[in-house]
XYZ file of C-alpha atoms in Angstrom:
335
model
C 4.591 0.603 15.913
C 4.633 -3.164 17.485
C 2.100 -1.752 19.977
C -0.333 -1.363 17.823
C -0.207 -4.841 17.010
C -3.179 -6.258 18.846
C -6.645 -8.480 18.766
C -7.956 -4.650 18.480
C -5.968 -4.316 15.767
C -6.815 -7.161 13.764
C -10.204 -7.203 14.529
C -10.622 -3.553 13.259
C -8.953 -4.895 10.214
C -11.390 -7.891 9.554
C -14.273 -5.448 10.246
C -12.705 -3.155 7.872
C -12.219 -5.907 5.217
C -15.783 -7.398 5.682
C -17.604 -3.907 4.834
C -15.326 -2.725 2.109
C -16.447 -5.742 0.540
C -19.861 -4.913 1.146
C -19.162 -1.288 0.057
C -17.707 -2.831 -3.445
C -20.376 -5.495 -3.716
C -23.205 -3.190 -3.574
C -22.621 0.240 -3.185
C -24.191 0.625 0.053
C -23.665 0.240 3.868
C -20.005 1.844 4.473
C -21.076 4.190 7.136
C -24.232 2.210 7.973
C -21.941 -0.854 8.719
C -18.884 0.183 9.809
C -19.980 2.644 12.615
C -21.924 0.444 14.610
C -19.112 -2.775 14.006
C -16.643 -0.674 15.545
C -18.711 0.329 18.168
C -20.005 -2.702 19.177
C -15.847 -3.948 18.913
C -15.719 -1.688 21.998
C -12.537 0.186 19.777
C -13.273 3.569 21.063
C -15.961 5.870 22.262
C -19.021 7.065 19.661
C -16.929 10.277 18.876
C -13.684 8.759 18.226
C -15.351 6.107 15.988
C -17.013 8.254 13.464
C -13.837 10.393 12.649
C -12.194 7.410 12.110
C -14.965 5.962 10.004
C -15.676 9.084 7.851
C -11.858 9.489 7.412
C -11.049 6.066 5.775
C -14.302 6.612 3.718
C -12.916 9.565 2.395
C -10.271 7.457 1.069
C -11.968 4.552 0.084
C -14.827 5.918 -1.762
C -12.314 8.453 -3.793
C -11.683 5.322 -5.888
C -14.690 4.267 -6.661
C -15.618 7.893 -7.535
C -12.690 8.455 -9.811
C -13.443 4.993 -12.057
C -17.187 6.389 -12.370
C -15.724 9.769 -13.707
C -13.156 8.230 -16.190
C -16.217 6.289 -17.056
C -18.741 9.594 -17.532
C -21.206 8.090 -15.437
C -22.005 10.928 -12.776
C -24.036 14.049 -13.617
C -21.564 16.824 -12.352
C -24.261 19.636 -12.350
C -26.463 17.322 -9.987
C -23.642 16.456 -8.190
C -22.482 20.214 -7.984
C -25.907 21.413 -6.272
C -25.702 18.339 -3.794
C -22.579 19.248 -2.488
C -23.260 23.407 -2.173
C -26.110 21.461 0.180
C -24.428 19.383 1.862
C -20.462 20.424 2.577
C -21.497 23.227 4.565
C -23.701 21.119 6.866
C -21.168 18.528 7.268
C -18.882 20.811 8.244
C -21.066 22.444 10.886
C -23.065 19.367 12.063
C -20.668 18.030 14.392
C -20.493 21.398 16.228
C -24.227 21.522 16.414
C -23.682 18.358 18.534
C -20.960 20.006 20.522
C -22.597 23.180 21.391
C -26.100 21.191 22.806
C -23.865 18.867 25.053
C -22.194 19.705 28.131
C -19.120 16.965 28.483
C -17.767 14.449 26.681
C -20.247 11.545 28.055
C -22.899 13.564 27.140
C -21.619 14.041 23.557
C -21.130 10.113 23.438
C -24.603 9.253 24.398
C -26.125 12.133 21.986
C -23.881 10.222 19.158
C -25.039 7.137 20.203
C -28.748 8.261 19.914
C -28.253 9.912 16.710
C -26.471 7.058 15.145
C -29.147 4.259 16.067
C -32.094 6.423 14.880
C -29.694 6.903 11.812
C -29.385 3.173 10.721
C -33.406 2.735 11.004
C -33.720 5.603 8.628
C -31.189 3.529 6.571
C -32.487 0.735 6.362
C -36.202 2.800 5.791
C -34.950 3.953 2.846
C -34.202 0.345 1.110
C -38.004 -0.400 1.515
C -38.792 2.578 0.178
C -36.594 2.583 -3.247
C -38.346 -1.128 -3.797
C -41.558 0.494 -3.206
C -40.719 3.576 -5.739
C -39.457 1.191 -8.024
C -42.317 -0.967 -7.544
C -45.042 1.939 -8.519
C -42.375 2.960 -11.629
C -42.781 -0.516 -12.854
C -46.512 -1.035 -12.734
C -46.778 2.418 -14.168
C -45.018 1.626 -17.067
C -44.076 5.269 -17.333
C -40.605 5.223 -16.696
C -38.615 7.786 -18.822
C -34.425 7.370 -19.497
C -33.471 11.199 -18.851
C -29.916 11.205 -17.698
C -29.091 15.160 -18.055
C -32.806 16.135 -16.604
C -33.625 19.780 -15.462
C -32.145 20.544 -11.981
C -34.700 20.865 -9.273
C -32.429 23.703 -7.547
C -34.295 23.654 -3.745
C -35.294 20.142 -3.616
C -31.695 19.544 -4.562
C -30.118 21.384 -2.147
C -32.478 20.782 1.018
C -31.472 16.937 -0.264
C -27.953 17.764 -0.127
C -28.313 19.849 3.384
C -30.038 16.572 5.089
C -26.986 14.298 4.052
C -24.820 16.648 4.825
C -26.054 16.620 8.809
C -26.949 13.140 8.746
C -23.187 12.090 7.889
C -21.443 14.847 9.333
C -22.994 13.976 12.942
C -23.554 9.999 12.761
C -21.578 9.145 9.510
C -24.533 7.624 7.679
C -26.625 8.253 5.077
C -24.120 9.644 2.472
C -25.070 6.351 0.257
C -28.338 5.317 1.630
C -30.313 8.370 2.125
C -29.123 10.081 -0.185
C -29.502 7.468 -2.828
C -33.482 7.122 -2.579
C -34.132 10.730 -2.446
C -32.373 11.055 -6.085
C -34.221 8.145 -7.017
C -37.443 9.920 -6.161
C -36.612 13.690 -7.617
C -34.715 12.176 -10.364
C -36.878 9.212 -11.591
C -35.024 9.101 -14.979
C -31.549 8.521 -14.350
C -30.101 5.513 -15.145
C -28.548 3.370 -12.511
C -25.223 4.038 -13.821
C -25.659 7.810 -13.374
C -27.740 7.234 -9.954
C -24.423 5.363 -8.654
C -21.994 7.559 -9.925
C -23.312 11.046 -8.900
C -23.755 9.753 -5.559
C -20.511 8.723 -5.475
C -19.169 12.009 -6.639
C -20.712 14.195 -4.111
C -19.756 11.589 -0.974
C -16.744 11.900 -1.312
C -16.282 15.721 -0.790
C -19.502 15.501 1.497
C -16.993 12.970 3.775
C -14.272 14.524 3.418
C -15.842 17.610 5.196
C -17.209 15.694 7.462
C -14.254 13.906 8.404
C -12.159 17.048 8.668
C -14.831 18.737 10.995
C -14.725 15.553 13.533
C -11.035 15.327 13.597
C -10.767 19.227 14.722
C -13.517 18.557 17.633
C -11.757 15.045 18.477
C -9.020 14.213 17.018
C -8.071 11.472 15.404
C -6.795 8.158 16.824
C -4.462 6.348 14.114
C -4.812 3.138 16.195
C -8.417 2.539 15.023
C -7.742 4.523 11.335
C -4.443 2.553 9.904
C -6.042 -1.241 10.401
C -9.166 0.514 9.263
C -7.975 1.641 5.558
C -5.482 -1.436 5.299
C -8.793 -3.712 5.258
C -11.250 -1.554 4.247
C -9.080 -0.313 0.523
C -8.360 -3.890 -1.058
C -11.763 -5.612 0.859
C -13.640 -2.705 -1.409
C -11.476 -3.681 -4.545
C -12.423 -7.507 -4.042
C -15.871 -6.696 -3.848
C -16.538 -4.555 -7.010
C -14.488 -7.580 -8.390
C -16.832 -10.421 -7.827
C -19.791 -8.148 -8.105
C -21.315 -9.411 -11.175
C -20.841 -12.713 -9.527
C -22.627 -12.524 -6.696
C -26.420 -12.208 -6.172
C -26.840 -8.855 -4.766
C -30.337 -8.578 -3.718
C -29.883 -11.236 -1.018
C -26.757 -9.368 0.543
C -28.874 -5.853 0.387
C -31.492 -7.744 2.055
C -29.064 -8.720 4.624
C -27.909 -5.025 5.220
C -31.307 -4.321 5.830
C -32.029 -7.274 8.988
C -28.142 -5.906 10.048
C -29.350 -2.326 9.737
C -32.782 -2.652 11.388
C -30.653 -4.806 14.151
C -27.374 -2.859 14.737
C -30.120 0.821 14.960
C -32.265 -0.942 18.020
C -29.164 -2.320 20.033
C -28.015 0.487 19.568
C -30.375 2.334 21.242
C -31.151 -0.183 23.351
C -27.520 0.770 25.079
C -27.964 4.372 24.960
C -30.294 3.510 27.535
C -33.627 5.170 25.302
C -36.232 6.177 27.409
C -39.027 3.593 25.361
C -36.405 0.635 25.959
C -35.769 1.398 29.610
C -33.113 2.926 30.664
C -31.231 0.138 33.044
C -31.384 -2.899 31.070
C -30.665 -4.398 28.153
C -33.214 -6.501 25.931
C -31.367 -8.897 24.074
C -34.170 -11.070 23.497
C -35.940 -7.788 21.521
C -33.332 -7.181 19.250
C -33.410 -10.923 18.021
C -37.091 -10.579 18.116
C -36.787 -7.391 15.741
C -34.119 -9.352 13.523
C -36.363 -12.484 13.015
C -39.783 -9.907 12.316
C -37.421 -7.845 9.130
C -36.488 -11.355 8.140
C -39.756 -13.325 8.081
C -42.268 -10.753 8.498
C -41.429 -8.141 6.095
C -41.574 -10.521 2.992
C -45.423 -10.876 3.640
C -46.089 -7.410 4.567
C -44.517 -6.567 0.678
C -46.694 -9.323 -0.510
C -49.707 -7.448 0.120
C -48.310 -4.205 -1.244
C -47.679 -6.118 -4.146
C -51.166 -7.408 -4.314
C -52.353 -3.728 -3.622
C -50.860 -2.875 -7.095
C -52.655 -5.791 -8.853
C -49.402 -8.138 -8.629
C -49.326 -11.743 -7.379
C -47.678 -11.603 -3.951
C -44.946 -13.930 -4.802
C -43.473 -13.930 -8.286
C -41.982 -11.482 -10.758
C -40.984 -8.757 -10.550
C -38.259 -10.181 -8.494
C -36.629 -7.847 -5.737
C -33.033 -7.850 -7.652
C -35.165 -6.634 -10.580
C -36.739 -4.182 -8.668
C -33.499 -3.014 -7.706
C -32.543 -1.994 -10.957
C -33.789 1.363 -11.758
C -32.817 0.901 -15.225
C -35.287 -2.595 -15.339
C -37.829 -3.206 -17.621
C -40.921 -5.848 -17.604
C -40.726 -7.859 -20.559
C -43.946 -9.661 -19.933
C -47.606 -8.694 -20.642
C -48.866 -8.121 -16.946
C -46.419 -6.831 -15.389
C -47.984 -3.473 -15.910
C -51.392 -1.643 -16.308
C -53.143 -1.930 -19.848
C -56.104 -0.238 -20.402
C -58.736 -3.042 -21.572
């Protein structure tokens, strides 16, 4: 037991501690986050890291699933059609990847790949649930309908997505999932948004994580420091949630995100990148455009839907799926 006592060890732990905080703050970025930190940690190779990953999430995301139930936020017939998607891919992604690769180092850089191109889409889908949210505001059509009429297919092809997404690369179970409920499901509350999605990732992991630890195993070196920080750092930040502002820490995720998904490539060695150097001065470059660019680019889409480009609606409010303007302006009137 003493050998696992090591900077490994620890660091795995603080990395663990810093998401689940991140996880309890906001709801988003376990995966997302925790993939590529251990990764870039050097802990273990891309296979190793996402079994690992997907099986403390499995644990960690049980409890916030189980408070949402005793509370009667999630809608268990949504959740019910998301997961007859999405368990069955989960379980059968990872082989997909095994079948199409030849050797372990192969696998690796196919993981690798798939997780990189997995944090862009990510982070893709923040932008896009401000912009939905954007359009529901100015619309001023936005109906509460938290037990709406299951859209069976949409539902399930939803479901089936995740279901590969996280059962290859270990995102998207929160993320991508997230915005394309948002979008089918316009009515739900953000209570019910949060909790079904919580329902349904934590069987949708749990599959996953039981199909990567019969391919690979499962190295308790990397998993025990992972749940011992990961568990109470997830408690600590659900408790100083309403505390903290959370639109500037999503915002963050998103320059992290955008960041972590290009280095990431970057060392896989994709073919657009080069394949026999590194360009650290591009993934700054990419960091500082999300940071300082972006905010102007959603200016002008703001202005596109008759908004000043600065101003309210705020982001955080935009956030909120459950906001409301309570100003004259902040939607269409007919004159």
């Amino acid at each position: 037991m003493m050998d696992w006592i090591t900077a490994a060890f620890f660091s795995i732990l603080a990395a663990g501690f810093f998401v689940g905080v991140v996880v309890g703050l906001t709801g988003m970025g376990g995966g997302a986050l925790m993939t590529p930190a251990l990764l870039f940690l050097g802990v273990g190779a891309p296979a190793t890291v996402v079994t690992a990953d997907l099986t403390a999430a499995a644990i960690y995301k049980t409890g916030g699933a189980i408070v949402h139930k005793r509370e009667g936020s999630p809608n268990l017939k949504l959740a019910m059609w998301l997961m007859i998607g999405s368990i069955p891919m989960a379980l059968l992604g990872p082989h997909l990847v095994a079948w199409f690769t030849d050797d372990i180092d192969e696998l690796n850089h196919v993981l690798v790949l798939c997780i990189g191109f997995a944090l862009l889409l990510a982070a893709a889908t923040y932008a896009l649930r401000l912009y939905v949210n954007l359009v529901r505001v100015r619309s001023g059509t936005h109906v509460d309908d938290d037990d709406p009429t299951i859209r069976v297919v949409p539902t399930l092809l939803v479901g089936m997505l995740g279901g590969l997404l996280v059962g290859i690369t270990s995102v998207g179970s929160g993320s991508v999932i997230m915005i394309a409920l948002l979008m089918l499901y316009p009515g739900l509350s953000a209570v019910k948004l949060v909790g079904t999605d919580l329902v349904q990732a934590v069987p949708l992991v749990l599959a996953a994580a039981i199909s990567n630890i019969a391919l690979h195993g499962i190295d308790w070196e990397i998993l025990v420091p992972l749940v011992i920080g990961s568990v109470p750092g997830t408690i600590l930040g659900a408790t100083i949630a309403p505390r903290v502002p959370q639109s500037f820490i999503r915002r963050g995720i998103v320059v992290v995100l955008t960041m972590s998904g290009v280095a990431l490539l970057d060392k896989s060695g994709w073919a657009p990148l080069g394949k026999d150097e590194t360009h650290p001065m591009l993934i700054a470059g990419v960091g500082l455009a999300v940071l300082l660019v972006l905010p102007i680019v959603w200016g002008f889409i703001r202005k596109s839907q008759g908004l000043p480009m600065f101003g309210s609606p705020t982001v955080a409010e935009l956030e909120d799926p459950d906001y409301r303007p309570g100003v004259v302006g902040m939607r269409k009137i007919d004159r």
